[in-house]
XYZ file of C-alpha atoms in Angstrom:
587
model
C 5.537 9.785 21.957
C 2.270 8.642 20.322
C -0.083 6.478 22.030
C 0.566 3.907 19.486
C 4.054 3.904 19.753
C 4.220 3.166 23.597
C 1.661 0.717 23.308
C 3.874 -0.971 20.534
C 6.966 -0.931 22.523
C 5.261 -2.548 25.318
C 4.114 -5.527 22.708
C 7.482 -5.909 21.423
C 9.121 -6.148 24.765
C 7.039 -8.814 25.553
C 7.509 -10.470 22.611
C 11.363 -10.258 22.947
C 10.715 -11.538 26.440
C 8.992 -14.502 24.926
C 12.038 -15.403 22.363
C 14.113 -15.616 25.605
C 11.857 -18.440 27.182
C 10.603 -16.003 29.892
C 6.946 -16.249 28.439
C 4.725 -17.676 25.513
C 4.598 -15.717 21.999
C 1.119 -16.461 22.104
C 0.646 -14.323 25.236
C 2.274 -11.741 23.203
C 0.042 -12.199 20.472
C -3.347 -11.997 22.745
C -1.926 -9.094 24.394
C -1.383 -7.409 21.024
C -4.981 -8.206 19.940
C -6.420 -6.701 23.162
C -5.797 -3.257 22.431
C -7.778 -1.368 19.344
C -5.935 -1.242 16.158
C -4.637 2.045 15.648
C -5.747 4.424 12.671
C -3.605 5.148 9.710
C -3.107 9.006 9.998
C -1.274 8.566 13.529
C 1.108 5.635 12.350
C 4.623 6.151 11.495
C 6.972 3.897 8.987
C 8.707 2.690 11.963
C 5.649 1.680 13.855
C 4.435 -0.125 11.022
C 7.563 -1.889 10.670
C 7.736 -2.866 14.537
C 4.193 -4.195 13.778
C 5.624 -6.462 10.926
C 8.374 -7.728 13.080
C 5.910 -9.498 15.507
C 5.353 -11.693 12.688
C 8.706 -13.063 12.883
C 7.713 -14.561 16.032
C 4.217 -15.878 15.710
C 4.733 -19.113 17.624
C 1.511 -20.579 16.284
C 2.498 -20.098 12.688
C 5.632 -21.962 13.435
C 3.749 -24.968 14.763
C 1.668 -24.700 11.666
C 4.593 -24.891 9.296
C 5.969 -27.843 10.930
C 2.698 -29.814 10.593
C 2.658 -28.839 6.631
C 5.966 -30.073 5.989
C 5.071 -33.414 5.238
C 1.996 -31.785 3.044
C 3.853 -28.665 1.484
C 0.979 -27.988 -0.795
C -0.922 -27.002 2.330
C 1.348 -23.820 2.407
C 0.022 -22.710 -0.858
C -3.431 -23.369 -0.007
C -2.962 -21.350 3.118
C -1.449 -18.484 1.092
C -4.128 -18.479 -1.311
C -6.565 -18.135 1.882
C -4.428 -14.942 2.931
C -4.707 -13.762 -0.689
C -8.479 -13.985 -0.581
C -8.878 -12.408 2.935
C -6.850 -9.323 1.639
C -9.429 -8.565 -1.163
C -7.580 -10.518 -4.101
C -8.188 -13.398 -6.009
C -5.643 -15.696 -8.070
C -6.727 -14.531 -11.104
C -5.891 -10.677 -10.220
C -2.402 -11.355 -10.160
C -2.180 -12.085 -13.806
C -2.788 -8.514 -14.460
C 0.552 -7.907 -13.444
C 2.448 -9.325 -16.350
C 4.962 -10.908 -13.865
C 8.560 -12.383 -14.702
C 8.934 -15.002 -12.199
C 12.693 -15.794 -11.121
C 14.124 -18.587 -8.932
C 17.615 -20.153 -8.531
C 20.491 -20.513 -5.804
C 22.776 -17.751 -6.552
C 22.367 -14.838 -9.104
C 18.415 -14.745 -8.930
C 18.318 -11.205 -7.581
C 21.007 -9.647 -9.789
C 19.051 -11.366 -12.561
C 15.841 -9.447 -11.348
C 17.615 -6.336 -11.095
C 19.262 -6.277 -14.585
C 15.524 -7.471 -16.225
C 13.885 -4.528 -14.357
C 16.400 -2.096 -15.488
C 16.219 -3.293 -19.164
C 12.342 -2.951 -19.160
C 12.486 0.292 -17.489
C 14.670 1.689 -20.140
C 11.649 0.978 -22.488
C 9.779 3.617 -20.683
C 7.844 0.716 -18.748
C 6.440 1.302 -14.980
C 8.107 -1.519 -13.198
C 7.431 -3.206 -10.142
C 10.091 -5.261 -8.262
C 9.639 -7.484 -5.431
C 12.880 -9.282 -3.892
C 14.366 -10.233 -0.455
C 16.314 -9.928 1.841
C 16.278 -6.050 2.353
C 19.590 -4.744 3.289
C 18.951 -1.475 5.401
C 15.112 -0.803 4.972
C 12.324 -3.372 4.489
C 10.681 -1.191 1.963
C 13.472 -1.978 -0.346
C 11.799 -5.200 -1.086
C 8.962 -3.553 -3.031
C 10.157 -1.347 -5.566
C 8.587 1.006 -7.977
C 10.570 1.839 -11.041
C 13.351 0.911 -9.330
C 13.282 2.792 -6.291
C 11.877 1.292 -2.590
C 8.508 2.358 -2.312
C 8.462 5.460 0.312
C 7.931 5.282 4.142
C 4.556 6.843 3.415
C 3.410 4.439 0.705
C 4.721 1.685 2.777
C 2.954 2.534 5.682
C -0.390 3.041 4.140
C -0.137 -0.133 2.278
C 0.769 -1.781 5.464
C -2.005 -0.673 7.842
C -4.524 -0.963 5.126
C -3.505 -4.629 4.479
C -2.876 -5.425 8.279
C -6.587 -4.251 9.166
C -8.119 -5.996 6.481
C -6.703 -9.428 7.496
C -7.377 -8.608 11.234
C -11.076 -9.017 10.499
C -11.007 -12.347 9.787
C -9.392 -13.216 13.352
C -11.277 -15.854 15.261
C -10.519 -18.456 18.040
C -9.880 -21.213 15.324
C -7.800 -19.154 12.742
C -4.696 -17.336 12.372
C -5.455 -13.729 11.075
C -1.886 -12.702 10.029
C 0.420 -14.591 7.761
C 4.175 -14.874 8.741
C 6.803 -11.930 7.966
C 7.584 -13.045 4.406
C 4.150 -14.031 3.220
C 2.659 -10.853 4.695
C 5.169 -8.702 2.563
C 4.653 -11.133 -0.566
C 0.669 -10.150 -0.344
C 1.638 -6.683 0.370
C 3.535 -6.386 -2.881
C 1.044 -7.852 -5.104
C -1.478 -4.938 -3.670
C 0.954 -2.027 -4.110
C 1.826 -3.217 -7.725
C -1.914 -3.626 -8.567
C -2.677 -0.295 -6.977
C 0.071 1.600 -8.166
C -0.892 0.219 -11.975
C 2.708 -0.925 -12.843
C 3.159 -2.316 -16.648
C 4.847 -5.410 -15.134
C 6.393 -7.040 -12.067
C 9.640 -8.810 -11.588
C 9.233 -11.036 -8.679
C 12.082 -13.078 -6.992
C 11.134 -16.256 -5.393
C 12.141 -16.289 -1.514
C 13.252 -19.996 -0.867
C 12.776 -22.630 -3.386
C 9.715 -22.277 -5.729
C 7.517 -25.191 -5.960
C 6.216 -24.285 -2.353
C 7.348 -20.939 -1.843
C 4.574 -18.482 -1.208
C 5.140 -16.576 -4.432
C 4.271 -19.630 -6.498
C 0.822 -18.790 -6.025
C 1.103 -16.947 -9.307
C -0.797 -18.985 -11.882
C -0.083 -17.218 -15.388
C 3.376 -15.311 -15.320
C 4.545 -13.944 -18.814
C 7.916 -15.765 -18.400
C 10.081 -17.393 -15.713
C 13.855 -17.853 -15.136
C 16.213 -20.222 -13.107
C 19.526 -18.890 -12.506
C 22.544 -20.571 -11.292
C 21.606 -23.708 -8.742
C 23.716 -24.793 -5.912
C 23.393 -26.053 -2.508
C 21.478 -23.960 -0.044
C 18.620 -24.153 2.430
C 19.058 -27.854 2.601
C 17.058 -28.563 5.476
C 13.892 -27.287 3.465
C 14.442 -27.940 -0.150
C 16.676 -31.097 -0.076
C 20.447 -32.398 0.481
C 21.260 -32.873 -3.469
C 21.524 -30.254 -6.157
C 18.691 -32.427 -7.951
C 16.352 -32.305 -5.017
C 17.036 -28.502 -5.146
C 16.332 -28.394 -8.762
C 13.384 -30.230 -8.596
C 12.273 -27.422 -6.058
C 13.241 -24.529 -8.252
C 11.810 -26.155 -11.476
C 8.180 -25.964 -9.337
C 7.636 -22.325 -10.690
C 7.221 -23.899 -14.395
C 3.689 -23.155 -15.440
C 1.958 -24.939 -18.727
C 2.467 -22.982 -21.882
C 4.384 -20.330 -20.254
C 8.188 -20.019 -21.590
C 10.913 -20.525 -19.071
C 14.903 -19.942 -19.922
C 17.814 -21.169 -17.660
C 21.572 -20.950 -17.547
C 23.932 -23.628 -18.378
C 23.809 -25.996 -14.979
C 25.237 -29.420 -14.123
C 24.233 -32.258 -15.944
C 22.064 -33.709 -13.280
C 20.239 -30.723 -12.121
C 19.868 -29.527 -15.534
C 18.237 -33.139 -16.419
C 15.769 -32.561 -13.513
C 14.841 -29.031 -14.696
C 14.066 -30.459 -18.194
C 11.935 -33.414 -17.052
C 9.947 -30.856 -14.749
C 9.466 -28.838 -17.819
C 8.161 -31.636 -19.712
C 5.470 -32.878 -17.173
C 4.446 -29.579 -16.876
C 4.330 -28.772 -20.646
C 6.536 -25.811 -20.087
C 8.773 -25.005 -23.026
C 12.122 -24.345 -21.358
C 15.098 -22.781 -23.112
C 18.906 -22.733 -22.171
C 20.449 -19.569 -22.693
C 23.389 -19.338 -24.872
C 26.667 -17.330 -23.191
C 26.708 -13.829 -23.195
C 29.465 -14.080 -25.861
C 27.003 -15.314 -28.447
C 24.841 -12.164 -28.291
C 27.953 -9.724 -28.499
C 29.333 -11.736 -31.508
C 29.596 -8.886 -34.566
C 28.649 -6.309 -32.083
C 29.897 -4.105 -29.363
C 30.943 -5.910 -26.179
C 28.213 -5.593 -23.412
C 29.175 -3.681 -20.673
C 27.746 -4.663 -17.079
C 26.780 -2.137 -14.016
C 27.670 -5.089 -11.570
C 31.096 -6.397 -11.276
C 32.371 -10.005 -11.357
C 32.854 -12.570 -13.976
C 29.551 -14.658 -12.511
C 27.287 -11.529 -13.387
C 27.656 -12.365 -17.231
C 25.460 -15.549 -16.579
C 22.798 -13.466 -14.793
C 22.846 -10.836 -17.660
C 22.537 -13.335 -20.217
C 19.496 -15.071 -18.493
C 17.973 -11.387 -17.999
C 18.269 -10.528 -21.735
C 16.422 -13.646 -22.560
C 13.550 -12.758 -19.884
C 13.530 -9.092 -21.027
C 13.290 -10.014 -24.891
C 10.763 -12.862 -24.216
C 8.531 -10.390 -21.967
C 8.664 -7.677 -24.916
C 8.103 -10.294 -27.693
C 4.852 -11.514 -26.017
C 3.659 -7.830 -25.626
C 4.307 -7.492 -29.395
C 6.970 -4.680 -28.829
C 7.830 -2.809 -31.887
C 11.584 -2.532 -30.875
C 11.701 -6.405 -30.467
C 9.992 -7.016 -33.796
C 13.056 -5.442 -35.580
C 15.422 -7.408 -34.146
C 17.574 -10.104 -36.143
C 16.963 -13.200 -34.297
C 18.252 -16.561 -34.562
C 16.921 -19.628 -33.113
C 19.960 -22.148 -32.660
C 19.321 -26.092 -32.461
C 19.324 -28.180 -29.582
C 21.872 -28.490 -26.776
C 22.171 -30.783 -23.777
C 18.833 -31.910 -24.891
C 17.181 -28.348 -24.517
C 16.463 -26.049 -27.229
C 18.907 -22.908 -27.167
C 17.130 -19.805 -26.594
C 17.356 -16.880 -29.311
C 20.630 -15.240 -30.531
C 19.759 -11.831 -31.049
C 21.654 -8.239 -31.252
C 20.444 -6.261 -27.962
C 19.049 -2.815 -28.573
C 20.499 -0.009 -27.140
C 17.862 -0.054 -24.376
C 19.108 -3.411 -23.558
C 22.749 -2.154 -23.832
C 22.189 0.845 -21.239
C 19.854 -1.258 -18.841
C 22.894 -3.541 -18.350
C 25.216 -0.690 -18.189
C 22.998 1.347 -15.786
C 22.226 -1.723 -13.372
C 22.697 -1.231 -9.567
C 22.197 -3.750 -6.833
C 23.711 -2.760 -3.401
C 25.593 -5.397 -1.576
C 26.497 -7.515 -4.427
C 30.015 -7.228 -5.772
C 29.879 -3.644 -4.581
C 32.824 -1.414 -3.944
C 33.131 1.593 -1.868
C 36.411 3.532 -1.889
C 36.952 5.524 1.161
C 40.324 7.313 1.588
C 42.834 4.716 2.303
C 39.875 2.180 2.920
C 38.496 0.017 0.220
C 35.264 -1.804 1.082
C 34.360 -4.833 -0.998
C 30.644 -5.931 -0.181
C 29.099 -9.158 -1.312
C 26.504 -10.991 0.232
C 27.762 -14.430 -0.868
C 26.404 -17.024 1.398
C 26.750 -20.349 -0.524
C 30.025 -22.276 -1.810
C 29.469 -21.542 -5.395
C 28.728 -17.619 -4.732
C 31.600 -17.590 -2.175
C 33.694 -19.039 -4.787
C 32.499 -16.495 -7.461
C 33.229 -13.632 -4.663
C 36.857 -14.776 -4.120
C 37.773 -14.723 -7.613
C 35.992 -10.930 -8.073
C 37.915 -9.949 -5.034
C 41.276 -11.193 -6.020
C 40.539 -9.424 -9.489
C 39.607 -6.436 -7.883
C 42.757 -6.344 -5.473
C 45.101 -6.785 -8.886
C 43.412 -3.971 -10.695
C 43.774 -1.745 -7.568
C 47.663 -2.086 -7.009
C 49.236 1.238 -6.657
C 52.766 1.508 -8.445
C 54.003 3.450 -5.088
C 53.121 0.476 -2.993
C 53.272 0.906 0.553
C 52.130 -1.177 3.600
C 48.748 -2.631 2.822
C 46.462 -4.768 5.449
C 43.762 -7.182 4.488
C 40.558 -7.749 6.503
C 37.874 -10.111 6.329
C 34.537 -9.514 8.048
C 32.343 -12.373 7.978
C 29.302 -13.996 9.418
C 26.876 -16.781 8.529
C 23.397 -17.743 9.493
C 20.965 -20.498 9.360
C 21.860 -24.128 8.695
C 24.858 -23.090 6.279
C 28.285 -24.616 6.558
C 30.535 -21.967 7.807
C 33.481 -23.973 7.959
C 33.365 -24.763 4.136
C 32.722 -21.050 3.376
C 35.659 -19.823 5.505
C 38.060 -22.678 3.813
C 37.032 -21.094 0.369
C 38.103 -17.799 1.922
C 41.508 -18.741 2.996
C 43.439 -18.264 -0.371
C 42.755 -14.489 0.190
C 45.510 -14.500 2.669
C 43.821 -12.131 5.119
C 45.809 -10.424 7.787
C 43.068 -10.316 10.441
C 39.552 -12.080 10.197
C 36.816 -10.389 12.093
C 33.646 -11.835 13.192
C 30.298 -10.258 14.380
C 26.504 -10.698 14.559
C 24.124 -9.410 11.786
C 23.333 -6.534 14.561
C 24.288 -2.906 13.764
C 24.328 -2.017 17.374
C 24.038 -3.720 20.601
C 22.041 -0.913 22.311
C 20.151 0.112 19.165
C 16.281 -0.405 19.512
C 15.110 2.568 17.191
C 15.683 0.999 14.099
C 12.889 -1.714 13.289
C 14.319 -2.474 9.705
C 17.173 -4.386 11.400
C 15.257 -6.344 14.322
C 15.253 -9.957 14.076
C 12.993 -11.544 17.032
C 13.739 -15.296 15.522
C 17.280 -15.646 17.526
C 18.581 -14.189 20.952
C 21.917 -11.825 20.981
C 23.599 -15.044 23.181
C 22.620 -17.262 20.096
C 24.350 -15.061 17.345
C 27.498 -14.155 19.526
C 28.093 -17.983 20.130
C 27.901 -18.902 16.226
C 30.584 -16.088 15.723
C 32.745 -17.801 18.282
C 32.327 -20.810 16.566
C 33.148 -19.217 12.911
C 36.249 -17.978 14.811
C 37.528 -21.570 15.935
C 36.580 -22.861 12.359
C 38.957 -19.967 10.988
C 41.571 -20.603 14.035
C 41.446 -24.182 12.711
C 41.866 -24.111 9.122
C 44.670 -21.088 9.402
C 46.465 -23.813 11.754
C 46.446 -26.332 9.296
C 47.581 -24.209 6.629
C 50.722 -23.074 8.510
C 51.156 -26.429 9.505
C 49.563 -29.220 7.326
C 50.718 -32.101 9.444
C 49.056 -30.587 12.850
C 45.735 -32.288 13.946
C 43.610 -29.407 14.786
C 40.525 -30.589 17.041
C 37.884 -27.789 17.572
C 38.315 -25.347 20.713
C 36.133 -26.595 23.757
C 32.309 -25.189 23.701
C 32.460 -21.687 24.559
C 30.367 -20.544 27.637
C 27.981 -17.676 27.688
C 29.408 -14.548 26.354
C 30.571 -12.017 28.753
C 32.273 -8.443 27.987
C 33.152 -8.107 24.283
C 34.788 -7.831 21.993
C 36.301 -11.376 22.364
C 39.652 -12.532 20.989
C 40.208 -16.264 21.484
C 42.668 -16.954 18.795
C 45.108 -19.708 20.622
C 48.268 -17.676 21.727
C 50.571 -20.463 20.115
C 49.269 -20.130 16.681
C 51.210 -18.621 14.055
C 48.164 -18.146 11.793
C 46.021 -14.998 10.882
C 44.867 -12.803 13.771
C 40.897 -12.883 14.405
C 38.489 -11.248 16.482
C 34.722 -11.391 17.528
C 32.886 -8.088 18.062
C 29.422 -8.108 19.635
C 28.018 -5.570 16.880
C 28.862 -4.341 13.282
C 29.417 -0.972 14.455
C 32.154 -2.060 16.870
C 33.948 -4.046 14.181
C 33.873 -1.190 11.748
C 35.261 1.175 14.538
C 38.298 -0.883 14.967
C 38.551 -1.777 11.225
C 38.513 1.729 10.005
C 40.313 3.266 13.206
C 38.713 6.814 12.281
C 40.131 6.721 8.718
C 36.802 6.230 6.799
C 35.813 9.769 5.913
C 31.976 9.294 6.035
C 32.308 6.723 8.799
C 32.966 8.694 11.773
C 31.892 7.906 15.391
C 33.103 8.926 18.802
C 36.129 7.667 20.353
C 35.841 3.766 20.371
C 35.403 2.399 23.783
C 38.323 1.029 25.675
C 37.116 -2.506 25.331
C 37.679 -2.466 21.842
C 41.630 -2.571 22.518
C 41.200 -4.590 25.623
C 43.091 -7.549 23.962
C 46.564 -7.743 22.623
C 45.525 -8.590 19.043
C 43.053 -5.843 18.952
C 45.605 -3.436 20.288
C 48.313 -4.408 18.189
C 46.014 -4.328 15.036
C 44.775 -0.857 15.604
C 48.427 0.328 15.430
C 48.894 -1.387 12.306
C 45.640 -0.198 10.877
C 46.461 3.294 11.573
C 49.500 3.212 9.760
C 48.755 1.254 6.556
C 48.841 2.969 3.374
C 45.723 0.889 2.373
C 43.122 -1.341 3.877
C 41.093 -3.610 2.082
C 38.049 -5.108 3.519
C 35.937 -7.934 2.077
C 32.694 -8.365 3.822
C 30.731 -11.550 2.790
C 28.825 -14.548 4.294
C 25.688 -12.994 4.850
C 23.531 -10.346 3.012
C 22.241 -9.171 6.460
C 25.715 -8.223 7.559
C 26.391 -6.639 4.280
C 22.913 -4.499 4.807
C 24.276 -3.809 8.626
C 27.226 -2.453 7.217
C 25.812 -0.448 4.383
C 23.581 1.233 6.764
C 26.542 2.375 8.862
C 28.913 3.220 5.605
C 26.052 4.792 3.449
C 23.765 6.642 6.180
C 21.786 8.141 3.227
C 20.116 4.592 2.827
C 18.369 5.073 5.644
C 16.596 8.241 4.975
């Protein structure tokens, strides 16, 4: 074990204790600063990620954010300070030819479509997105691929040491986790000389740290809905105001059809900013008279994202005076919903192939493994869960085998943050799952080796208690469904979690069985029962069958002709599942 690794583990151990209240995080930061910064050649990728993870628990930064909430503009000003300290000026970002995309749902998929289309033109692309599923380097992509561990490590330590030079008693030298990665993405894209960068907003838009971008080439707003309400506002109109904050004077912007209220807010924001805002016609308008467009991402809702991506790519190519675009037949329709409609054109072969070849793991993704079919979708808002349910049910209809046989339907769910898990679970009830399984976004409880999956902002006890609350919501919803006249009151507040798995479904209930497991690995072991040809672990511990629901269910799962598993509610949960089901993603 290297000198750097041993010191990092000691520092991280101290930070973890801080998260449990045994000491202060400020002490951890001071301790980290007490030992000399390691040199690049001796550092490994996981060392870099572990150091990055210490920025998740920067108590001083969290206090600073609370103070800045009354003056959100201060957040952007702080980001510009960090950018300058890192060796860049805001004007340097203009060289990246940025496509800036925000929205509540579908913004990541829109970015993926857009990047793939433009890569088909032979352009060198950069792509910054969040969150990551398996490894943090997925957030920064060159030509569609996550940057290599070596490139991540090199750029991380270069930026870290550069910012450390500005540390003093009155200033915080390091930005928080997401800000650091945003800065790092800008540096990577500039030093790797990409032709363009597709940049996905983190949260909101107006005060998101990506909004230090002053002159993007084009902006996009995907479908709007309710999410991050504690930060963005408690109505979709307030959220639309935040999202419209990425509009810039003279920079064209495109949005998909929105409800009338938020669409009016976007229109007003665009007018105030002197930003030409266009409404995307539906994908059918671009298919008219031509061949149907095939999408690499499943789900009817992806058509809206693809329509927005086509407009973003078309506008970018048009502004760059690309030859292929000058030859397109384009019509510009009249106003609709008090907004000018975006161009209607025949997609080029590059555009068609780009849409067809787009891959975006963890979003309407299906993995067929022997008798098991895994349906993975990181939906975490009411509107995106509704779309997920439609996609899942349609996929089930297509997968029906003539021969039939006993089938088992399993939900694997988790939800984090300030999201209303009861509302999300209610939307999933019509799927009629035989079992509902809940677990934290923790791949393995005992695992300390994989820094990409670490989260220091919450404790294991906290996330397990939340899973128990999910289970209580599900039980209550299921009982109401079975007996509509029955008044269901929440179960008593659970105590400190003991040995797991926990199965607290009321014994008198006739509704769907539910289980809580302490980690994703245990949940997958129980669901798959060794029948997934790739996910093969040693025999599960006896504790996985300690409850009658788990024991009886295991027998049913082992004998089923087909097992359908929907994994949803959190992209981080989907990422942990993918890490185990697709080991190559960790390599």
